[in-house]
XYZ file of C-alpha atoms in Angstrom:
448
model
C 0.245 -0.219 0.008
C 2.896 2.669 0.842
C 4.751 1.673 -2.109
C 1.700 2.555 -4.593
C 1.229 5.419 -2.540
C 4.766 6.532 -3.444
C 4.630 5.283 -6.888
C 0.729 8.047 -6.935
C 3.127 10.305 -5.369
C 6.125 10.548 -7.943
C 3.972 10.030 -10.642
C 2.009 13.194 -8.450
C 5.194 15.289 -8.515
C 5.698 14.700 -12.399
C 2.396 16.462 -14.061
C 2.973 19.072 -11.066
C 6.423 19.619 -11.885
C 5.894 20.143 -15.593
C 3.144 22.394 -15.915
C 4.203 24.825 -12.907
C 7.109 25.444 -15.360
C 4.821 26.005 -17.954
C 3.001 29.143 -16.233
C 2.385 32.142 -17.468
C 3.580 34.839 -16.003
C 2.575 37.143 -19.335
C -0.689 37.832 -18.057
C -0.215 39.563 -15.008
C -2.054 42.990 -14.291
C -0.029 44.260 -11.442
C -0.498 47.981 -12.362
C -3.788 47.339 -11.807
C -4.409 46.902 -7.671
C -2.050 48.456 -4.919
C -1.034 45.344 -2.292
C 0.490 46.612 0.901
C 1.775 42.805 1.261
C 5.952 42.750 0.434
C 5.067 38.928 -1.587
C 0.947 38.680 -4.010
C 0.811 36.025 -5.636
C -3.164 35.204 -7.034
C -2.339 32.750 -10.670
C -6.100 31.139 -12.123
C -5.498 27.776 -11.072
C -7.975 26.330 -14.359
C -5.083 28.308 -16.951
C -2.144 28.954 -14.773
C -1.791 31.742 -16.000
C -0.351 34.855 -13.447
C -3.095 36.883 -12.757
C -0.641 39.535 -9.866
C 2.513 39.113 -9.271
C 4.247 41.004 -6.876
C 8.075 39.639 -5.351
C 7.190 36.374 -6.488
C 10.724 35.479 -6.707
C 11.410 36.971 -3.433
C 13.101 34.523 -0.765
C 11.997 35.359 2.657
C 11.004 33.386 6.145
C 8.446 31.095 5.325
C 7.423 30.650 8.770
C 4.520 28.650 9.082
C 3.276 27.603 5.352
C 6.781 25.336 6.494
C 3.782 22.872 8.288
C 1.907 23.113 4.582
C 5.469 20.498 3.761
C 5.725 18.343 7.252
C 1.635 17.471 6.849
C 2.670 15.460 2.930
C 5.390 14.211 4.465
C 2.924 12.383 7.295
C 0.071 11.290 4.286
C 2.238 10.163 2.092
C 5.133 8.178 5.204
C 1.779 6.509 7.522
C -0.414 4.021 5.238
C -2.173 4.120 8.869
C -3.491 8.109 9.932
C -5.372 6.032 13.076
C -2.500 4.913 14.137
C -1.303 6.256 18.296
C 1.986 8.372 18.410
C 3.634 8.069 21.515
C 4.602 12.622 22.125
C 8.958 11.939 23.341
C 9.503 15.378 25.913
C 12.122 16.255 23.443
C 10.177 17.612 21.363
C 8.667 20.005 22.795
C 11.983 21.672 23.670
C 12.355 24.698 23.547
C 8.573 25.483 21.507
C 7.414 26.893 24.474
C 11.169 29.151 24.988
C 9.847 30.911 20.831
C 6.334 31.620 22.494
C 5.469 28.940 19.082
C 1.448 28.148 18.777
C 0.987 25.307 20.365
C -2.411 23.276 21.297
C -0.253 22.061 24.317
C 0.196 18.607 24.007
C 2.506 16.804 27.058
C 5.408 14.843 26.801
C 3.739 10.786 27.466
C 0.744 11.910 26.018
C -0.682 10.118 22.692
C -2.548 10.916 19.892
C -3.722 9.552 16.240
C -1.924 10.935 13.290
C -4.545 12.078 12.059
C -5.462 14.203 14.657
C -1.902 15.621 15.498
C -2.546 16.987 11.798
C -5.874 18.763 12.553
C -3.410 19.644 15.313
C -0.532 20.642 12.754
C -2.103 22.301 9.843
C -5.648 23.323 11.966
C -4.299 26.044 14.550
C -0.712 25.627 13.650
C 0.500 24.089 16.369
C 4.698 23.832 16.367
C 4.486 21.089 18.805
C 3.014 19.285 16.772
C 4.748 19.621 13.962
C 7.982 17.788 16.518
C 6.146 14.996 17.696
C 5.054 14.318 12.991
C 8.705 15.140 12.344
C 10.437 12.666 15.198
C 7.283 9.618 14.854
C 7.545 10.018 10.428
C 11.661 10.591 10.702
C 12.597 9.107 12.918
C 14.683 11.758 14.302
C 13.404 16.266 13.482
C 17.081 15.912 11.467
C 16.321 13.500 9.856
C 12.968 14.621 9.330
C 14.252 17.917 7.583
C 16.071 16.581 5.542
C 13.156 13.575 4.460
C 11.506 17.834 3.401
C 14.344 19.294 1.976
C 15.044 16.432 -0.510
C 10.767 16.495 -1.335
C 10.664 20.314 -1.997
C 13.514 19.674 -4.448
C 12.038 16.585 -6.185
C 8.657 19.278 -6.715
C 11.315 21.530 -8.918
C 11.097 24.336 -5.450
C 15.124 25.450 -6.936
C 14.727 28.942 -3.430
C 13.478 26.819 -0.745
C 15.641 25.708 2.416
C 14.007 24.196 5.098
C 15.288 23.774 8.842
C 12.759 22.537 10.439
C 9.645 21.189 10.536
C 6.872 23.644 11.822
C 9.105 26.823 10.799
C 9.900 29.103 13.715
C 12.765 31.447 12.530
C 15.309 29.337 15.050
C 17.917 31.825 14.380
C 17.308 32.170 9.974
C 17.963 30.115 7.262
C 15.242 29.013 5.923
C 13.872 31.243 2.783
C 10.768 30.107 0.347
C 9.373 32.111 -2.380
C 5.539 32.486 -3.783
C 6.058 30.407 -6.592
C 8.105 27.748 -4.727
C 5.143 28.017 -2.186
C 2.139 28.057 -5.318
C 4.433 24.129 -6.514
C 4.116 22.275 -2.912
C 1.121 23.546 -2.060
C -0.861 22.551 -5.884
C 0.953 19.312 -5.257
C -0.285 19.208 -1.690
C -3.766 19.640 -3.119
C -4.355 16.891 -5.397
C -4.332 15.028 -1.507
C -8.053 15.186 -0.421
C -6.757 14.076 3.300
C -4.261 17.574 2.952
C -7.640 19.314 0.977
C -10.858 18.172 3.197
C -8.113 19.199 7.134
C -7.000 22.676 5.643
C -10.788 23.595 4.483
C -12.190 22.839 8.231
C -12.531 25.614 10.109
C -13.089 23.408 13.745
C -12.089 20.531 15.164
C -12.529 19.107 18.664
C -10.032 16.259 19.136
C -11.420 13.703 23.198
C -9.422 13.668 25.534
C -7.009 10.864 25.545
C -4.292 9.521 28.154
C -2.923 12.988 29.691
C -5.535 15.672 28.860
C -8.869 14.684 30.191
C -11.054 17.569 28.578
C -11.602 17.945 24.072
C -9.024 19.829 22.492
C -11.607 22.660 20.568
C -9.374 23.579 17.267
C -9.915 27.011 15.593
C -8.680 27.228 11.905
C -5.643 30.242 11.580
C -7.855 30.272 8.376
C -10.395 33.941 8.845
C -11.742 34.173 5.791
C -13.017 30.617 6.597
C -14.083 31.724 9.585
C -17.745 34.126 9.645
C -16.799 35.693 12.578
C -14.725 38.045 11.667
C -16.356 40.070 9.617
C -13.277 42.028 8.273
C -12.119 39.319 6.782
C -14.150 36.585 5.496
C -15.318 35.685 2.284
C -17.430 33.029 2.060
C -15.348 31.354 -1.660
C -12.247 30.569 0.295
C -11.148 27.503 1.617
C -7.690 27.148 3.236
C -5.128 26.467 2.807
C -2.447 27.532 5.796
C -1.382 31.325 7.621
C 2.535 32.209 9.195
C 3.953 34.366 11.034
C 6.907 35.289 12.430
C 9.387 38.339 12.738
C 10.868 37.306 9.614
C 8.215 35.996 7.990
C 6.168 39.592 9.056
C 1.897 38.476 8.292
C 1.757 34.966 5.214
C -1.335 33.397 3.907
C -2.170 31.054 1.501
C -5.310 30.585 0.327
C -7.761 29.383 -1.554
C -11.369 30.481 -4.080
C -13.490 29.359 -6.857
C -16.430 31.711 -7.408
C -18.519 31.471 -11.373
C -16.348 27.992 -12.266
C -12.752 30.563 -12.042
C -10.082 29.123 -9.385
C -7.700 31.201 -7.691
C -4.615 30.332 -5.568
C -2.883 33.601 -3.865
C -0.026 33.669 -1.658
C 0.312 36.983 0.113
C 4.024 36.856 2.552
C 5.710 39.622 4.786
C 1.898 41.235 5.048
C 2.285 43.898 8.031
C -0.381 44.424 11.072
C -1.935 47.235 11.679
C -4.564 49.772 12.766
C -6.206 50.069 9.361
C -9.137 51.398 10.231
C -9.438 53.406 13.297
C -11.156 51.149 15.796
C -8.541 50.002 18.199
C -8.255 46.288 17.105
C -5.080 45.836 14.464
C -5.676 44.058 11.511
C -3.828 41.142 9.618
C -3.009 42.314 6.416
C -1.853 39.114 4.981
C -6.229 38.602 4.800
C -7.570 42.122 3.827
C -5.224 42.398 1.062
C -6.482 38.751 0.583
C -10.448 39.861 0.374
C -9.338 42.481 -1.656
C -7.099 40.848 -4.543
C -9.966 38.013 -4.917
C -12.962 40.440 -5.038
C -11.023 42.956 -7.476
C -9.690 39.285 -9.710
C -14.031 38.404 -9.167
C -15.570 41.231 -9.791
C -12.329 42.599 -12.745
C -10.974 39.202 -14.436
C -13.021 37.088 -17.729
C -12.058 34.650 -20.155
C -12.413 36.689 -22.622
C -11.982 35.936 -27.129
C -9.140 38.264 -28.242
C -7.774 36.968 -30.943
C -9.961 35.752 -33.761
C -8.586 33.829 -37.308
C -10.164 35.839 -39.990
C -8.220 38.931 -37.543
C -4.930 40.557 -40.482
C -2.815 41.354 -38.107
C 0.093 42.122 -41.006
C 0.874 41.986 -44.596
C 4.471 40.591 -45.764
C 5.834 40.452 -49.068
C 6.052 37.315 -51.180
C 8.205 36.388 -54.120
C 7.793 34.666 -57.415
C 3.908 35.725 -58.319
C 3.474 37.374 -61.387
C 0.086 38.320 -59.178
C 0.663 38.694 -56.101
C 3.055 41.055 -54.372
C 1.458 40.722 -50.288
C 0.760 37.714 -48.186
C -1.360 39.167 -44.943
C -0.396 37.217 -41.172
C -3.713 36.571 -39.177
C -3.734 34.400 -35.845
C -3.238 30.077 -36.593
C -5.094 29.935 -33.492
C -8.101 31.297 -31.497
C -6.770 32.512 -28.665
C -9.035 33.048 -25.198
C -6.939 34.197 -21.855
C -7.728 36.201 -18.774
C -9.183 39.312 -19.068
C -10.255 42.031 -17.082
C -13.880 42.416 -17.633
C -15.360 46.284 -19.775
C -12.670 45.468 -21.974
C -12.587 46.862 -25.455
C -11.826 45.454 -28.496
C -8.939 49.036 -28.655
C -8.147 47.274 -25.479
C -6.272 45.118 -26.508
C -3.534 45.003 -30.169
C -2.214 41.884 -31.489
C 1.699 42.897 -32.485
C 3.557 41.288 -34.776
C 7.253 39.635 -32.913
C 9.866 41.062 -35.240
C 12.555 38.715 -34.674
C 10.055 35.698 -35.589
C 8.327 37.591 -38.768
C 10.039 38.059 -41.997
C 9.603 41.003 -43.826
C 10.159 38.362 -47.248
C 8.560 35.520 -47.251
C 8.947 32.895 -51.534
C 6.496 31.585 -53.120
C 4.115 29.209 -52.502
C 2.668 28.991 -50.053
C 0.396 26.702 -48.603
C -2.691 28.627 -46.188
C -2.588 27.713 -42.555
C 0.848 27.912 -43.333
C 3.696 28.510 -40.035
C 5.315 32.481 -40.782
C 5.098 33.892 -37.844
C 4.265 35.075 -34.617
C 1.858 37.523 -32.660
C 2.493 39.074 -28.231
C -1.675 40.199 -27.572
C -0.742 43.086 -25.614
C -3.431 44.981 -23.426
C -2.758 48.150 -23.019
C 1.174 47.168 -22.650
C 0.871 44.524 -20.887
C 1.348 41.025 -22.870
C -1.226 38.769 -21.906
C -0.498 36.414 -24.895
C 1.206 34.955 -27.668
C -0.596 33.415 -30.925
C 1.149 32.052 -34.308
C 0.529 33.672 -37.537
C 0.350 31.673 -40.465
C -0.049 32.593 -43.890
C -4.229 34.112 -45.131
C -4.339 32.177 -48.374
C -2.503 29.843 -51.012
C -0.006 31.185 -53.181
C 1.565 29.718 -56.352
C 4.456 29.347 -57.478
C 5.450 31.036 -61.148
C 7.335 28.776 -62.678
C 9.293 31.652 -65.511
C 10.374 34.612 -61.533
C 11.327 30.924 -60.245
C 13.903 30.261 -63.499
C 15.285 33.388 -63.844
C 16.164 34.803 -60.030
C 17.351 31.604 -59.983
C 19.217 33.127 -63.304
C 19.527 36.544 -61.060
C 20.578 34.971 -58.458
C 24.025 33.183 -59.447
C 24.082 35.714 -61.897
C 24.786 38.413 -58.757
C 26.437 35.448 -57.050
C 30.269 36.748 -55.385
C 31.262 32.716 -56.382
C 29.693 33.640 -60.336
C 31.762 37.002 -60.494
C 34.842 35.567 -58.982
C 34.482 32.968 -61.607
C 33.505 35.538 -64.683
C 36.188 37.342 -63.431
C 38.921 34.874 -63.926
C 37.038 33.691 -67.181
C 37.466 37.059 -68.810
C 41.449 36.348 -67.634
C 42.440 34.407 -68.606
C 40.691 34.641 -72.413
C 42.314 38.114 -72.101
C 45.970 36.049 -71.753
C 45.111 33.114 -75.025
C 44.690 36.813 -76.463
C 47.769 38.489 -76.251
C 49.289 35.050 -76.485
C 48.183 34.693 -79.526
C 48.813 38.467 -80.282
C 52.935 37.128 -78.827
C 53.137 34.435 -81.335
C 51.446 36.283 -84.401
C 53.974 39.331 -83.541
C 57.137 36.557 -83.042
C 55.934 34.493 -86.629
C 55.711 38.024 -88.395
C 59.188 39.142 -87.184
C 60.776 35.997 -88.512
C 59.277 35.789 -91.586
C 60.571 39.363 -91.812
C 64.212 37.902 -90.801
C 64.047 35.439 -93.508
C 63.672 37.210 -95.808
C 65.882 40.154 -95.843
C 68.102 37.732 -95.152
C 66.607 35.820 -99.041
């Protein structure tokens, strides 16, 4: 069973690795929205289109977003989530001194892996992270090695972890929004991960060391209707994180009207935005603003038609046709802001990939160039350019052109010059020879 899980994981990694390299960053509409967070990445997960990108490749501390990897390694390396795990005292060392978020698990307390995963991802418990890391890896240090191997296999070249919970711990851990997108996209393929991270409230019954029920509430307050400043019903999951080095962070997904998004916000501040005496988490307020903007303004729109003439180029070797029209090879639809009129979208040939002249014959549909589709100054798509009609070749023009080419070629000119030179030399030799003969005849006549 574990072998089957690992095989499925390898296949998923391959799919995620390939698809993440196909992310289209061309369509980001950064100029249309302002955010306070230092790092923001909004991707439409239906088309892998980047809608908004602010410092998405900047290194930053991961905080508790680290726990996404801790959760996934546990899910992929534990066959039975009802397995009982007993907390070792060393798993709790240093957590309280760092003011880590915990659920108060006690040394010697036994919980199921499933309960520990809910503690890990819902209230973001660092004690659960250490307990699971020690259980899965054999030690926390070995588990961290597994974490870094895991993200490397996902194609994350800008991520490094130093612990399973994300506390700053002297620094050294880093990631980027783009890498976190790869990690989270992979994780959401796992139904258990998706279910846990989409849970708002959960409770754990009494244990051998704790006689009361533990009530767990999600730290993703955008899912909780009690937090009106943050709540957005379309949001589900995924994970929050906060440390001094990372600021306030949150990864969420949201769906509305058939459009699906993932949003990563990192290094956001916290302050009293509205003057009510209560400080707001800007990671949440930015996220809500970004989603509402996307829901209202971003739509899938046809931006090119196969009948639109993009440019006209010269064509050679046809008596009747001097110019050839180029049109988009296929219709292109992409995500653009609502209210887009035809005047807002332009299709511009890419000069370095589109010739100014082609030779007949040409068949309708032949790919001859490439164009970019622009919304204002933003490139939102690229498309191949194809011939709009077929153009035959005139044999006579082609032959004459060939002759002209031959006659004007450097090699021909050199050979022609050599031939002329040889003829001149030959003529000079004949003249010299005739002069010598004439001179000899004259001498004979004198002697005679």
